[in-house]
Coordinates of C-alpha atoms and ligand atoms in Angstrom, one line a residue:
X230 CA -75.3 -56.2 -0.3
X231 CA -75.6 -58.6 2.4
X232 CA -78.5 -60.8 3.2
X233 CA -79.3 -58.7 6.0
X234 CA -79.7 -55.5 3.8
X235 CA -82.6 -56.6 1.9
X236 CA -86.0 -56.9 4.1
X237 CA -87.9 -59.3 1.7
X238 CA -88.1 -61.9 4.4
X239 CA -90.6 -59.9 6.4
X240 CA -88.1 -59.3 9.1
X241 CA -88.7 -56.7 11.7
X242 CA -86.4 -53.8 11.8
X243 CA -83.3 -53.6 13.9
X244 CA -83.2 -49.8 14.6
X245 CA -86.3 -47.5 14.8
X246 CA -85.5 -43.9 14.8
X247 CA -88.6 -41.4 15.9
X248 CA -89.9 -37.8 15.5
X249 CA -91.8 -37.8 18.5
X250 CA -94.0 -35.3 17.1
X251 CA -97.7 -33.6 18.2
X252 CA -97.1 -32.9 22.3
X253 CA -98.3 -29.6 21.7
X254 CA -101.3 -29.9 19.4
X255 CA -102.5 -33.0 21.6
X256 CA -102.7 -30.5 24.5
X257 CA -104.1 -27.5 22.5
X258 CA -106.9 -30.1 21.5
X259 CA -107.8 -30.4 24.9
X260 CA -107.6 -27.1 26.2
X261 CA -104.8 -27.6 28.3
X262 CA -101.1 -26.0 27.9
X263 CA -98.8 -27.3 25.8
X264 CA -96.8 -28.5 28.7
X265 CA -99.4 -31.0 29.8
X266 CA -98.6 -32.6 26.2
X267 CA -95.5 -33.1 26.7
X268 CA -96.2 -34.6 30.2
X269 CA -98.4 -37.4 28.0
X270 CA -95.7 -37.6 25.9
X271 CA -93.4 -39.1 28.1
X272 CA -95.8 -41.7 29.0
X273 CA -96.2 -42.5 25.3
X274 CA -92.4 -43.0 25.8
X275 CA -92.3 -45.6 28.0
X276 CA -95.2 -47.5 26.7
X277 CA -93.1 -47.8 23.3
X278 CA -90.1 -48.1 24.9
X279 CA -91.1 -51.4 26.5
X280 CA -93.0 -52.8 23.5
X281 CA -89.9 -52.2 21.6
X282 CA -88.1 -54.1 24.7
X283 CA -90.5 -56.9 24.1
X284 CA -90.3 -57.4 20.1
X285 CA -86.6 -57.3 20.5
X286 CA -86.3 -54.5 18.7
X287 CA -82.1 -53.9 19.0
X288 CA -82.4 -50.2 18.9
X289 CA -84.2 -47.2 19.6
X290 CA -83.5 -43.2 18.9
X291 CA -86.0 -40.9 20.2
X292 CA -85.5 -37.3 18.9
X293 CA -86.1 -35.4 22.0
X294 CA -85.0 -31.8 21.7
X295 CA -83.2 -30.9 18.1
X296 CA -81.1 -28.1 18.3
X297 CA -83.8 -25.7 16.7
X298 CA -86.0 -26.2 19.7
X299 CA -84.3 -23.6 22.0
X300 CA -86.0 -21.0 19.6
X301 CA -89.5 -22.0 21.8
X302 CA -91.0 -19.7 24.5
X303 CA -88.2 -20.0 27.1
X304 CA -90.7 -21.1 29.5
X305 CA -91.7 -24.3 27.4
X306 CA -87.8 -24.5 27.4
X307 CA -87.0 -24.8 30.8
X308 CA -90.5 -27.0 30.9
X309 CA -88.9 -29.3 28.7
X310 CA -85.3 -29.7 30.5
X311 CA -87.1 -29.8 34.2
X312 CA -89.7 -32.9 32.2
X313 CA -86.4 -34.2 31.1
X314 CA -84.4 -34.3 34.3
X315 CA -87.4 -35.7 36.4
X316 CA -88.1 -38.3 33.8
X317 CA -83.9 -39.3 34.0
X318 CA -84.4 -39.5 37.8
X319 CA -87.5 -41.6 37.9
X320 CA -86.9 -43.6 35.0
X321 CA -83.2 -44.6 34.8
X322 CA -83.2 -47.6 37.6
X323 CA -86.2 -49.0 35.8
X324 CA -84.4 -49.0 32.6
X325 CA -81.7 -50.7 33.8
X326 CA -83.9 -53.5 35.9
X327 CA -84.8 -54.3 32.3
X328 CA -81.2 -54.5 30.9
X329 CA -82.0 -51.4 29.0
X330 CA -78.6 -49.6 27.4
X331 CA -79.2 -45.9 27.4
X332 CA -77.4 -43.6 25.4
X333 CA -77.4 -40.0 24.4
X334 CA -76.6 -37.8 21.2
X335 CA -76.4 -34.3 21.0
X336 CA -74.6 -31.3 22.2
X337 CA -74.7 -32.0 25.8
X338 CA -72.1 -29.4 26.7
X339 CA -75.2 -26.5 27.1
X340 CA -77.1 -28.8 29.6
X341 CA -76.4 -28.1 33.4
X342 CA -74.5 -29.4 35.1
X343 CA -76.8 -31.3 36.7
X344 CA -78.3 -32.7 33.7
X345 CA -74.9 -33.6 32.3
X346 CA -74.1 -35.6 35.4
X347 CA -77.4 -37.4 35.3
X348 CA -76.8 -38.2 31.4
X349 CA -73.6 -39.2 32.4
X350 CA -75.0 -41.4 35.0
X351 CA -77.3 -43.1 33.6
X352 CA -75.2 -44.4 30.6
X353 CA -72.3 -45.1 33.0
X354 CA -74.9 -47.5 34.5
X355 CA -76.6 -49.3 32.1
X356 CA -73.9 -49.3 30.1
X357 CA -73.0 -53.2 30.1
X358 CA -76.9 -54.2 29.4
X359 CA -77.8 -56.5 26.6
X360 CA -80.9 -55.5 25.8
X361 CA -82.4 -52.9 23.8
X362 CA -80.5 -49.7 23.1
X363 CA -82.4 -46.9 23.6
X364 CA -80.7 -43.2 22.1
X365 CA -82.0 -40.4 23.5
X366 CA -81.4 -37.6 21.0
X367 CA -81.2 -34.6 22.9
X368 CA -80.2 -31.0 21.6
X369 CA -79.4 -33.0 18.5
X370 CA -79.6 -31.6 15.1
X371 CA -78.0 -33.8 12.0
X372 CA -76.0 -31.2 10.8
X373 CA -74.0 -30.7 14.1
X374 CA -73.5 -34.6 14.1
X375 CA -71.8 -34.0 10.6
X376 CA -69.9 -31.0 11.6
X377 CA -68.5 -32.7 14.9
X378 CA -67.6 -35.3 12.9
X379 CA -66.0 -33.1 10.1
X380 CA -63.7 -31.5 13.2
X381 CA -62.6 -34.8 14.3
X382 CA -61.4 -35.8 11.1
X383 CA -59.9 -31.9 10.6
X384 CA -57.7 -32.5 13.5
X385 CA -56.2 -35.7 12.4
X386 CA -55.0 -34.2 9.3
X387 CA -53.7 -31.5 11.3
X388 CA -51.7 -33.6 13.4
X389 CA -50.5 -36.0 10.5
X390 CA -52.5 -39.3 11.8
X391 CA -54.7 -38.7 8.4
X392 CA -54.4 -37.7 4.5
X393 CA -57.0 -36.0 2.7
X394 CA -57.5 -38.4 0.1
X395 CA -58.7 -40.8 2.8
X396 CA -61.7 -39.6 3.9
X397 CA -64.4 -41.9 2.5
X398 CA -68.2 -42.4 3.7
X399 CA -66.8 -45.3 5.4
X400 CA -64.6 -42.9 7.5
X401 CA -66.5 -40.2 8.2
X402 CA -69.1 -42.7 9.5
X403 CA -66.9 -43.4 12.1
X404 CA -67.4 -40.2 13.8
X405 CA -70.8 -40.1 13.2
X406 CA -72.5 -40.1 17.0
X407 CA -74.3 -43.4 16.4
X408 CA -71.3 -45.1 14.6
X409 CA -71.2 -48.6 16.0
X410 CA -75.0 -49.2 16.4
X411 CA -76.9 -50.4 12.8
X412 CA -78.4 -47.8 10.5
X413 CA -81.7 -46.6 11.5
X414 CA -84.7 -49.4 9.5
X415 CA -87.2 -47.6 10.2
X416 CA -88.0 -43.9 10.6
X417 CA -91.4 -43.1 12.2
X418 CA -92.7 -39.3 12.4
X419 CA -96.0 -38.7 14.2
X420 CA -97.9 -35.8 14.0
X421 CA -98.7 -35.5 10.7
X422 CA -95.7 -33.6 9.0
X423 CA -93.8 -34.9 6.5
X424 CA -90.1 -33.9 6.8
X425 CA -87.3 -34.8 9.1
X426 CA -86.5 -32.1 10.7
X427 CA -82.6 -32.5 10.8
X428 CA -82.6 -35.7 12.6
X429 CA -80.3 -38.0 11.6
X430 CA -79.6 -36.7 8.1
X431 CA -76.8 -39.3 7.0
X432 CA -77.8 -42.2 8.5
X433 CA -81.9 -42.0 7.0
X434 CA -79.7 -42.0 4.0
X435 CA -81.8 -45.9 3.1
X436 CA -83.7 -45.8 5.8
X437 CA -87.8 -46.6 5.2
X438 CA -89.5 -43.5 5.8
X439 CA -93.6 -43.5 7.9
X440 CA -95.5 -41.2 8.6
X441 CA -98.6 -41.1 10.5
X442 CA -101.0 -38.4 11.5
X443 CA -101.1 -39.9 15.0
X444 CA -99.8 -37.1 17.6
X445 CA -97.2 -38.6 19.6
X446 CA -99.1 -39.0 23.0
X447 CA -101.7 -41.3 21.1
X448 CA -99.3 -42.9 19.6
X449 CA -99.3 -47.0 21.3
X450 CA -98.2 -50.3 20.7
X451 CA -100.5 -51.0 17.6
X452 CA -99.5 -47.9 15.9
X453 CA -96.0 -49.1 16.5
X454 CA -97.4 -52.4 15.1
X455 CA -98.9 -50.6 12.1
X456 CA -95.9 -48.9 11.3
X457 CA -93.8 -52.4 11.3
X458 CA -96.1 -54.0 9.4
X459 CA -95.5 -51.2 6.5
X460 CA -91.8 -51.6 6.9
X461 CA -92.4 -55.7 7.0
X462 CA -94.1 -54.9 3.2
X463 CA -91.7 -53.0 1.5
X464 CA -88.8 -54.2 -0.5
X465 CA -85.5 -52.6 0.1
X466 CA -83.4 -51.9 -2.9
X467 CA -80.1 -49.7 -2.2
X468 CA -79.9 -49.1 -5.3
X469 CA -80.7 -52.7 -7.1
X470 CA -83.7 -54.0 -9.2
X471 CA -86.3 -55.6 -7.1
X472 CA -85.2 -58.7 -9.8
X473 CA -81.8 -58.7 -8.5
X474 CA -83.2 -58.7 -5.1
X475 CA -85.5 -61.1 -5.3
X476 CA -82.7 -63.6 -6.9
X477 CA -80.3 -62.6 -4.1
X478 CA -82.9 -63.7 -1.5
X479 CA -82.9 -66.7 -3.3
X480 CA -79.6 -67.3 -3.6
X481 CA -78.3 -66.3 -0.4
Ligands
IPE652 C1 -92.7 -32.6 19.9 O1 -94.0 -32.1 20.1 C2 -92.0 -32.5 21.2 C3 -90.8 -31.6 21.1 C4 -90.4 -30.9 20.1 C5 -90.0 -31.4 22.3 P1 -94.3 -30.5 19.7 O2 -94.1 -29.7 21.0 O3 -93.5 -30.1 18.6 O4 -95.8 -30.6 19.3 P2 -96.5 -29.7 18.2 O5 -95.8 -30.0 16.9 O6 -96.4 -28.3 18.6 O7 -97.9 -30.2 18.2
IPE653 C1 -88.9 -32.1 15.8 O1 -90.1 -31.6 16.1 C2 -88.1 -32.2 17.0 C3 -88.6 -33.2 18.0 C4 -89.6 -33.9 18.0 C5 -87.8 -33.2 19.2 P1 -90.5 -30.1 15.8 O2 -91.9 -29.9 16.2 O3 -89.5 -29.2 16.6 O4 -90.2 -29.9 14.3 P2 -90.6 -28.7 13.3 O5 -90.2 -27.4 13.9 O6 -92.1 -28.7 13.2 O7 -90.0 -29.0 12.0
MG654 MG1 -93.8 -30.1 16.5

């Protein structure tokens, strides 16, 4: 354990993964379609994008569209990708005007090929920015993240560039879709369930887990606030004693 891996000195997170959860029932509370929640959604995006920006948060994963989302009403389908290909047109120079890094995970290959170009695009351009990394998770679902990984690692020992007896955690990690960016600290779900939904199923493997009954498009820089100050509380163990923790810190 590094001195990095315990959180005992109140530090903020590094990576914040979200379930953006509650589009729908925001909506439904209102009377409205289910499409005008996801509209508020996206503004709910950008306000915590840019708070995230501003508390130097390093990274950002937004889960999207998982890969069990295709099973909606094909209308609130093809609602979602046209939301999602206006907000990548309107939103992309802005991002990079603020040295935003954007990134994608996810099966892309079942996008258009419109959307693939402007996916493409947009990471191809912000791709040198220092400043926050924000992961769009998009037709993502944790266990196709494992099995692409799984298949990379298959075809190695296919063609002799890897034995069996050395695939490790450490290894398989590397083909993980978020491999060189830092575990996620932090997992927020709004909305009110409790479960994860097959995001990022390895990596939340120590990650702090919050959940809030907040429905994503009410969701705002104080309930991102709230939900750091929990995190800024807890002590992280990976497996330790809070003693051996607490003399680490001391120690280190
Ligand atoms: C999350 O909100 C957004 C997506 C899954 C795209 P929901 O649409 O799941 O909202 P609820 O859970 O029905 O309220
Ligand atoms: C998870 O939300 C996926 C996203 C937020 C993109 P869902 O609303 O699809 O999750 P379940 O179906 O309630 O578990
Ligand atoms: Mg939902």
């Amino acid at each position: 354990m590094s001195a990095d891996d315990s959180n005992i000195e109140n530090k903020n997170p590094r990576h914040i993964a979200i379930i953006m959860d509650g589009n729908g029932r925001w909506a439904q509370k209102r009377y409205m379609p289910r499409s005008f929640g996801h509209q508020a959604g996206v503004k709910a995006v950008r306000k915590i994008v840019e708070h995230c920006a501003k508390q130097e948060i390093e990274v950002l994963t937004l889960f999207a569209f998982s890969s069990e989302n295709w099973r909606r009403p094909e209308a609130e389908v093809s609602m979602l990708m046209s939301l999602f290909m206006a907000t990548l047109q309107r939103e992309v120079s802005k991002l990079h005007r603020n040295g935003i890094r954007l990134r994608f995970i996810g099966d892309r290959t079942v996008f258009s090929d419109k959307l693939q170009g402007k996916i493409a695009e947009g990471e191809a351009l912000t791709s040198e920015n220092k400043g926050l990394t924000l992961v769009i998770a998009a037709n993502y679902g944790g266990r196709w993240d494992i099995c692409q990984a799984l298949s990379k690692v298959a075809e190695k020992i296919v063609t002799g560039e890897l034995k069996s007896q050395e695939i490790s955690e450490k290894l398989i990690n590397q083909y993980l879709s978020i491999a060189d960016l830092p575990e996620p600290d932090l997992f927020i779900r709004t909305g009110g369930e409790q479960r994860v939904s097959n995001f990022l199923l390895w990596q939340l493997a120590y990650t702090e887990l919050y959940f809030t009954p907040t429905l994503w498009p009410d969701f705002d820089q104080s309930s991102l606030d709230d939900a750091i100050k929990s995190f800024k509380n807890r002590q992280r163990r990976f497996g330790y004693t809070g003693e051996q923790v607490l003399e680490k810190s001391i120690t280190l």
